[in-house]
mmCIF file of C-alpha atoms and ligand atoms in Angstrom:
data_model
loop_
_atom_site.group_PDB
_atom_site.id
_atom_site.type_symbol
_atom_site.label_atom_id
_atom_site.label_comp_id
_atom_site.label_asym_id
_atom_site.label_seq_id
_atom_site.Cartn_x
_atom_site.Cartn_y
_atom_site.Cartn_z
ATOM 1 C CA MET M 1 81.442 104.472 92.049
ATOM 2 C CA PRO M 2 78.967 102.131 90.531
ATOM 3 C CA SER M 3 77.371 103.612 87.391
ATOM 4 C CA SER M 4 74.548 102.583 85.221
ATOM 5 C CA THR M 5 76.570 102.283 82.033
ATOM 6 C CA LEU M 6 80.243 102.003 81.512
ATOM 7 C CA GLN M 7 80.286 105.209 79.269
ATOM 8 C CA HIS M 8 83.678 107.045 79.878
ATOM 9 C CA GLN M 9 84.444 104.268 82.563
ATOM 10 C CA LEU M 10 87.158 102.355 80.491
ATOM 11 C CA HIS M 11 89.694 103.244 83.318
ATOM 12 C CA ARG M 12 87.676 100.755 85.371
ATOM 13 C CA CYS M 13 88.056 98.022 82.815
ATOM 14 C CA SER M 14 90.483 95.564 82.296
ATOM 15 C CA ILE M 15 91.832 93.368 79.273
ATOM 16 C CA ASN M 16 92.677 89.736 80.034
ATOM 17 C CA THR M 17 95.466 89.163 77.627
ATOM 18 C CA ALA M 18 93.925 85.793 76.424
ATOM 19 C CA THR M 19 91.524 88.254 74.651
ATOM 20 C CA LEU M 20 94.161 89.132 72.246
ATOM 21 C CA GLY M 21 95.103 85.537 71.650
ATOM 22 C CA HIS M 22 98.695 85.611 73.078
ATOM 23 C CA ARG M 23 100.076 86.625 69.756
ATOM 24 C CA LEU M 24 102.159 89.708 70.676
ATOM 25 C CA PRO M 25 105.205 90.277 72.843
ATOM 26 C CA PHE M 26 104.067 91.636 76.167
ATOM 27 C CA GLU M 27 105.357 95.104 75.805
ATOM 28 C CA GLN M 28 103.438 95.674 72.684
ATOM 29 C CA THR M 29 100.357 94.190 74.489
ATOM 30 C CA LEU M 30 100.654 96.587 77.378
ATOM 31 C CA GLU M 31 101.051 99.445 75.030
ATOM 32 C CA LEU M 32 97.980 98.690 72.810
ATOM 33 C CA ILE M 33 95.908 98.263 76.036
ATOM 34 C CA ALA M 34 96.990 101.273 77.634
ATOM 35 C CA HIS M 35 96.665 103.063 74.603
ATOM 36 C CA ALA M 36 92.994 101.973 73.918
ATOM 37 C CA GLY M 37 92.064 103.673 77.293
ATOM 38 C CA PHE M 38 91.870 100.773 79.801
ATOM 39 C CA GLY M 39 93.202 101.109 83.145
ATOM 40 C CA HIS M 40 93.993 97.577 83.960
ATOM 41 C CA ILE M 41 95.500 94.305 82.569
ATOM 42 C CA ALA M 42 95.181 90.660 83.579
ATOM 43 C CA PRO M 43 98.187 88.859 82.107
ATOM 44 C CA TRP M 44 98.703 85.103 81.836
ATOM 45 C CA ARG M 45 101.736 83.362 83.117
ATOM 46 C CA ARG M 46 102.578 82.346 79.599
ATOM 47 C CA ASP M 47 102.882 85.826 78.464
ATOM 48 C CA LEU M 48 105.574 86.397 81.030
ATOM 49 C CA GLN M 49 107.700 83.228 80.755
ATOM 50 C CA GLY M 50 111.359 83.651 80.707
ATOM 51 C CA ARG M 51 110.854 87.519 81.657
ATOM 52 C CA ASP M 52 112.593 89.482 84.287
ATOM 53 C CA LEU M 53 109.501 90.239 86.569
ATOM 54 C CA LYS M 54 111.225 93.394 87.994
ATOM 55 C CA GLN M 55 111.655 94.793 84.565
ATOM 56 C CA THR M 56 108.091 93.723 83.784
ATOM 57 C CA ARG M 57 106.864 95.625 86.907
ATOM 58 C CA ARG M 58 108.710 98.840 85.717
ATOM 59 C CA GLN M 59 107.115 98.415 82.159
ATOM 60 C CA LEU M 60 103.733 98.128 83.890
ATOM 61 C CA ARG M 61 104.338 101.119 85.983
ATOM 62 C CA ASP M 62 105.339 103.150 82.996
ATOM 63 C CA SER M 63 102.280 102.030 81.109
ATOM 64 C CA GLY M 64 99.999 103.098 83.858
ATOM 65 C CA LEU M 65 98.043 99.815 83.949
ATOM 66 C CA GLN M 66 97.194 98.086 87.219
ATOM 67 C CA VAL M 67 97.285 94.258 87.120
ATOM 68 C CA ASN M 68 93.924 93.485 88.649
ATOM 69 C CA ALA M 69 94.552 89.643 88.285
ATOM 70 C CA TYR M 70 97.219 87.159 87.482
ATOM 71 C CA CYS M 71 96.154 84.228 85.371
ATOM 72 C CA ARG M 72 96.101 81.472 86.749
ATOM 73 C CA SER M 73 96.774 78.403 88.763
ATOM 74 C CA SER M 74 97.947 75.083 87.557
ATOM 75 C CA TYR M 75 95.344 72.321 88.343
ATOM 76 C CA LEU M 76 95.625 71.086 91.869
ATOM 77 C CA THR M 77 94.034 67.598 91.212
ATOM 78 C CA ALA M 78 96.339 64.836 90.650
ATOM 79 C CA SER M 79 96.617 61.024 90.421
ATOM 80 C CA SER M 80 99.721 60.759 92.676
ATOM 81 C CA ARG M 81 101.241 62.346 95.786
ATOM 82 C CA GLU M 82 104.205 63.538 93.710
ATOM 83 C CA GLY M 83 101.739 65.139 91.320
ATOM 84 C CA PHE M 84 99.925 66.808 93.836
ATOM 85 C CA ALA M 85 103.217 68.154 95.544
ATOM 86 C CA ALA M 86 104.402 69.425 92.067
ATOM 87 C CA ALA M 87 101.183 71.234 91.587
ATOM 88 C CA LEU M 88 101.403 72.988 95.007
ATOM 89 C CA ALA M 89 104.975 73.741 94.193
ATOM 90 C CA ASP M 90 104.255 75.371 90.896
ATOM 91 C CA ASN M 91 101.110 77.469 92.340
ATOM 92 C CA ARG M 92 103.393 78.610 95.088
ATOM 93 C CA LYS M 93 105.914 79.866 92.597
ATOM 94 C CA ALA M 94 102.941 81.594 90.786
ATOM 95 C CA ILE M 95 101.768 83.252 93.945
ATOM 96 C CA GLU M 96 105.233 84.864 94.238
ATOM 97 C CA GLU M 97 105.140 85.976 90.730
ATOM 98 C CA ALA M 98 101.627 87.597 91.424
ATOM 99 C CA ALA M 99 103.131 89.320 94.474
ATOM 100 C CA GLU M 100 106.086 90.686 92.293
ATOM 101 C CA LEU M 101 103.729 92.050 89.802
ATOM 102 C CA GLN M 102 101.596 93.437 92.534
ATOM 103 C CA ALA M 103 98.562 91.767 91.062
ATOM 104 C CA GLU M 104 95.257 92.292 93.161
ATOM 105 C CA CYS M 105 94.605 88.752 93.286
ATOM 106 C CA PHE M 106 95.714 85.376 91.810
ATOM 107 C CA VAL M 107 92.956 83.462 89.838
ATOM 108 C CA MET M 108 92.441 79.791 90.568
ATOM 109 C CA VAL M 109 91.018 77.353 88.253
ATOM 110 C CA VAL M 110 91.265 74.273 90.190
ATOM 111 C CA GLY M 111 91.292 71.120 88.017
ATOM 112 C CA GLY M 112 88.679 68.450 87.155
ATOM 113 C CA LEU M 113 89.021 64.773 87.773
ATOM 114 C CA ALA M 114 92.609 63.420 88.207
ATOM 115 C CA GLU M 115 93.767 61.466 85.116
ATOM 116 C CA GLY M 116 92.233 58.013 85.133
ATOM 117 C CA SER M 117 89.878 58.748 87.854
ATOM 118 C CA ARG M 118 85.979 58.714 88.218
ATOM 119 C CA ASP M 119 86.033 60.039 91.745
ATOM 120 C CA LEU M 120 84.744 63.627 91.531
ATOM 121 C CA ALA M 121 84.220 63.729 95.312
ATOM 122 C CA ALA M 122 87.909 62.842 95.721
ATOM 123 C CA ALA M 123 88.897 65.573 93.269
ATOM 124 C CA ARG M 124 86.959 68.146 95.222
ATOM 125 C CA GLY M 125 88.559 66.832 98.437
ATOM 126 C CA GLN M 126 91.998 67.404 96.865
ATOM 127 C CA VAL M 127 91.074 70.812 95.770
ATOM 128 C CA SER M 128 90.037 71.893 99.170
ATOM 129 C CA ASP M 129 93.197 70.373 100.712
ATOM 130 C CA GLY M 130 95.327 72.111 98.065
ATOM 131 C CA ILE M 131 93.783 75.463 98.607
ATOM 132 C CA GLY M 132 94.089 75.089 102.225
ATOM 133 C CA LEU M 133 97.846 74.488 101.835
ATOM 134 C CA LEU M 134 98.326 77.477 99.589
ATOM 135 C CA LEU M 135 96.392 79.871 101.584
ATOM 136 C CA GLU M 136 99.159 80.547 104.104
ATOM 137 C CA HIS M 137 101.695 81.209 101.270
ATOM 138 C CA ALA M 138 99.257 83.419 99.582
ATOM 139 C CA ARG M 139 98.629 85.427 102.865
ATOM 140 C CA GLN M 140 102.516 85.799 103.472
ATOM 141 C CA HIS M 141 102.718 87.363 100.070
ATOM 142 C CA ALA M 142 99.717 89.384 100.698
ATOM 143 C CA VAL M 143 98.222 87.804 97.338
ATOM 144 C CA PRO M 144 94.360 87.106 97.666
ATOM 145 C CA LEU M 145 93.403 83.946 95.997
ATOM 146 C CA ALA M 146 90.249 84.221 93.651
ATOM 147 C CA LEU M 147 88.521 80.887 93.164
ATOM 148 C CA GLU M 148 87.001 80.791 89.768
ATOM 149 C CA PRO M 149 84.229 78.275 89.435
ATOM 150 C CA LEU M 150 83.933 77.183 85.779
ATOM 151 C CA HIS M 151 80.885 76.065 83.909
ATOM 152 C CA PRO M 152 79.805 72.527 84.880
ATOM 153 C CA MET M 153 80.801 71.316 81.149
ATOM 154 C CA TYR M 154 84.451 71.553 82.297
ATOM 155 C CA ALA M 155 84.079 69.343 85.446
ATOM 156 C CA ALA M 156 85.989 66.494 83.947
ATOM 157 C CA ASP M 157 88.953 68.371 82.642
ATOM 158 C CA ARG M 158 89.312 71.826 84.005
ATOM 159 C CA SER M 159 87.329 72.574 87.106
ATOM 160 C CA CYS M 160 85.512 70.376 89.568
ATOM 161 C CA LEU M 161 84.483 73.644 91.096
ATOM 162 C CA SER M 162 81.279 74.425 89.039
ATOM 163 C CA SER M 163 79.225 76.986 90.883
ATOM 164 C CA LEU M 164 79.582 80.057 92.974
ATOM 165 C CA GLU M 165 77.827 78.560 95.666
ATOM 166 C CA GLN M 166 80.332 75.764 95.712
ATOM 167 C CA ALA M 167 83.297 78.138 95.689
ATOM 168 C CA LEU M 168 81.801 80.197 98.432
ATOM 169 C CA ASP M 169 81.237 77.030 100.542
ATOM 170 C CA LEU M 170 84.811 76.314 100.077
ATOM 171 C CA CYS M 171 85.772 79.851 101.201
ATOM 172 C CA GLU M 172 83.741 79.507 104.308
ATOM 173 C CA ALA M 173 85.153 76.150 105.167
ATOM 174 C CA LEU M 174 88.730 77.341 104.712
ATOM 175 C CA GLU M 175 88.204 80.792 106.263
ATOM 176 C CA PRO M 176 85.507 80.480 108.815
ATOM 177 C CA GLN M 177 86.189 83.818 110.527
ATOM 178 C CA GLY M 178 85.257 85.772 107.259
ATOM 179 C CA PHE M 179 87.212 87.015 104.398
ATOM 180 C CA HIS M 180 90.950 87.402 104.800
ATOM 181 C CA ASN M 181 92.619 86.137 101.594
ATOM 182 C CA LEU M 182 90.240 83.923 99.841
ATOM 183 C CA GLY M 183 87.471 84.928 97.529
ATOM 184 C CA VAL M 184 85.821 84.254 94.104
ATOM 185 C CA ALA M 185 85.996 85.497 90.645
ATOM 186 C CA ILE M 186 82.764 85.526 88.768
ATOM 187 C CA ASP M 187 82.804 84.856 85.148
ATOM 188 C CA ALA M 188 79.733 85.656 83.070
ATOM 189 C CA TYR M 189 80.485 82.835 80.778
ATOM 190 C CA HIS M 190 80.774 80.253 83.423
ATOM 191 C CA CYS M 191 78.058 81.534 85.962
ATOM 192 C CA TRP M 192 75.104 83.196 83.835
ATOM 193 C CA TRP M 193 73.082 80.052 83.711
ATOM 194 C CA ASP M 194 72.799 79.488 87.526
ATOM 195 C CA PRO M 195 69.519 79.767 88.930
ATOM 196 C CA LYS M 196 71.068 80.640 92.357
ATOM 197 C CA LEU M 197 73.450 83.316 90.802
ATOM 198 C CA ALA M 198 71.624 86.499 92.190
ATOM 199 C CA GLU M 199 71.503 84.950 95.732
ATOM 200 C CA GLN M 200 75.101 83.729 95.542
ATOM 201 C CA ILE M 201 76.401 87.055 94.413
ATOM 202 C CA ALA M 202 74.673 88.775 97.280
ATOM 203 C CA ARG M 203 76.086 86.253 99.615
ATOM 204 C CA ALA M 204 79.684 86.734 98.135
ATOM 205 C CA GLY M 205 79.337 90.552 98.440
ATOM 206 C CA SER M 206 78.116 90.333 102.097
ATOM 207 C CA GLN M 207 81.312 88.536 102.926
ATOM 208 C CA ARG M 208 83.485 90.926 100.706
ATOM 209 C CA ARG M 209 84.774 87.941 98.792
ATOM 210 C CA ILE M 210 84.199 89.239 95.041
ATOM 211 C CA LEU M 211 87.747 89.647 93.706
ATOM 212 C CA GLY M 212 86.963 89.770 89.871
ATOM 213 C CA LEU M 213 84.235 89.940 87.290
ATOM 214 C CA HIS M 214 85.099 88.537 83.980
ATOM 215 C CA LEU M 215 83.008 89.375 80.979
ATOM 216 C CA SER M 216 82.257 87.838 77.562
ATOM 217 C CA ASP M 217 79.190 86.585 76.029
ATOM 218 C CA TRP M 218 77.492 83.246 75.364
ATOM 219 C CA LEU M 219 76.935 82.670 71.639
ATOM 220 C CA VAL M 220 74.027 80.712 70.080
ATOM 221 C CA PRO M 221 75.060 78.315 68.939
ATOM 222 C CA THR M 222 78.412 77.905 70.669
ATOM 223 C CA CYS M 223 80.593 76.028 68.289
ATOM 224 C CA ASP M 224 83.469 75.136 70.587
ATOM 225 C CA LEU M 225 83.237 74.571 74.369
ATOM 226 C CA LEU M 226 86.421 76.415 75.172
ATOM 227 C CA LEU M 227 87.319 78.624 72.328
ATOM 228 C CA ASP M 228 84.089 80.137 71.032
ATOM 229 C CA ARG M 229 83.251 82.895 73.623
ATOM 230 C CA GLY M 230 81.458 85.805 72.226
ATOM 231 C CA MET M 231 82.090 89.643 72.190
ATOM 232 C CA MET M 232 79.923 91.469 74.794
ATOM 233 C CA GLY M 233 76.549 92.092 73.065
ATOM 234 C CA ASP M 234 76.794 89.237 70.483
ATOM 235 C CA GLY M 235 75.308 86.703 72.732
ATOM 236 C CA VAL M 236 72.528 86.033 75.273
ATOM 237 C CA ILE M 237 73.924 86.980 78.715
ATOM 238 C CA ASP M 238 72.483 90.020 80.483
ATOM 239 C CA LEU M 239 75.802 91.496 81.044
ATOM 240 C CA ARG M 240 74.821 94.942 82.388
ATOM 241 C CA GLY M 241 72.356 93.337 84.804
ATOM 242 C CA LEU M 242 75.148 90.954 85.995
ATOM 243 C CA ARG M 243 77.528 93.785 86.442
ATOM 244 C CA HIS M 244 75.032 95.732 88.332
ATOM 245 C CA SER M 245 74.212 93.007 90.721
ATOM 246 C CA VAL M 246 78.006 92.381 91.457
ATOM 247 C CA GLU M 247 78.383 96.115 92.116
ATOM 248 C CA ALA M 248 75.148 96.282 94.265
ATOM 249 C CA ALA M 249 76.866 93.514 96.249
ATOM 250 C CA GLY M 250 79.881 96.042 96.938
ATOM 251 C CA TYR M 251 82.426 95.150 94.231
ATOM 252 C CA ARG M 252 84.320 97.975 93.236
ATOM 253 C CA GLY M 253 87.162 96.228 91.352
ATOM 254 C CA ALA M 254 88.116 95.972 87.675
ATOM 255 C CA ILE M 255 85.609 94.784 85.066
ATOM 256 C CA GLU M 256 87.632 92.417 82.973
ATOM 257 C CA VAL M 257 87.166 91.331 79.485
ATOM 258 C CA GLU M 258 88.066 87.767 78.797
ATOM 259 C CA ILE M 259 87.336 86.402 75.327
ATOM 260 C CA PHE M 260 88.881 83.000 74.115
ATOM 261 C CA SER M 261 87.885 83.140 70.374
ATOM 262 C CA ARG M 262 90.007 81.013 68.083
ATOM 263 C CA ASP M 263 88.286 81.452 64.938
ATOM 264 C CA ASN M 264 86.756 85.004 65.246
ATOM 265 C CA TRP M 265 88.586 87.648 67.553
ATOM 266 C CA TRP M 266 91.963 85.809 67.669
ATOM 267 C CA GLN M 267 91.885 86.255 63.951
ATOM 268 C CA ARG M 268 91.667 89.927 63.990
ATOM 269 C CA GLU M 269 93.894 92.820 64.537
ATOM 270 C CA PRO M 270 94.664 93.281 68.145
ATOM 271 C CA GLY M 271 93.789 97.155 67.813
ATOM 272 C CA GLU M 272 90.488 96.193 66.306
ATOM 273 C CA VAL M 273 89.634 93.770 69.081
ATOM 274 C CA LEU M 274 90.503 96.304 71.753
ATOM 275 C CA LYS M 275 88.423 99.032 70.148
ATOM 276 C CA THR M 276 85.372 96.577 69.790
ATOM 277 C CA CYS M 277 85.850 95.666 73.576
ATOM 278 C CA ALA M 278 85.713 99.440 74.556
ATOM 279 C CA GLN M 279 82.650 100.107 72.323
ATOM 280 C CA ARG M 280 80.842 97.094 73.704
ATOM 281 C CA LEU M 281 81.760 97.602 77.267
ATOM 282 C CA GLN M 282 80.118 101.032 77.111
ATOM 283 C CA GLN M 283 77.118 99.869 75.071
ATOM 284 C CA HIS M 284 76.206 96.631 76.632
ATOM 285 C CA CYS M 285 77.759 96.221 80.028
HETATM 286 ZN ZN1 ZN V 3 87.432 83.878 83.842
#
């Protein structure tokens, strides 16, 4: 149930493993997150590379943590037909891994301009084609795809999908009958500036397309566009207001902490980071 604060609600919260800087073996990460009281985890593919996923699934079950999301797609935009085919193949494999882990969704970061290109419209077309081609595979494996729009500062190199409105337009174009397997992940860091955010959250909720809510904070000043995200409460985003509007739109999934912080949180003890996440979620979100 939605609640005004997250006091005693950590079982509804998730830790995205990037928050701990990918420094520990996965078993240890699981143990620490479960021990800190969280109910969910969002692992990255790189954390699980070379592992037997059946064994990983057993470890997950033993830890009691649910996988609310699997991170993340490789970029769909490519400058050649072969490159595009390779990206699709890699993403199909990742969708199968997500199914093996019983992840509640697979997060898609779609890619920016293809190498050497200045054609943003073509990149967006390629993204739409690619997601259309992956959708059937995702349906067969019962893995919902969560399109994650990224802040427009990443349009060139990470995501030509830059707003919630754009992501929802794409969902509607590819699934015109309503939600089946394609939705969105709303990340505070990427979306907080958007003047249409409230209306687009309501739109996403009315279609039951909200598959994830990612929290971190926007620091002033931000020293690195990628790796200087703030801990909740240290920046300027109204995180509690955002969570309330997403939950008012019907979202009941995990509330995920995703902080990339090379020079601050990734330098601290993982246990301290998790303790701080738990405190800040309850105080500020
Ligand atoms: Zn995110």
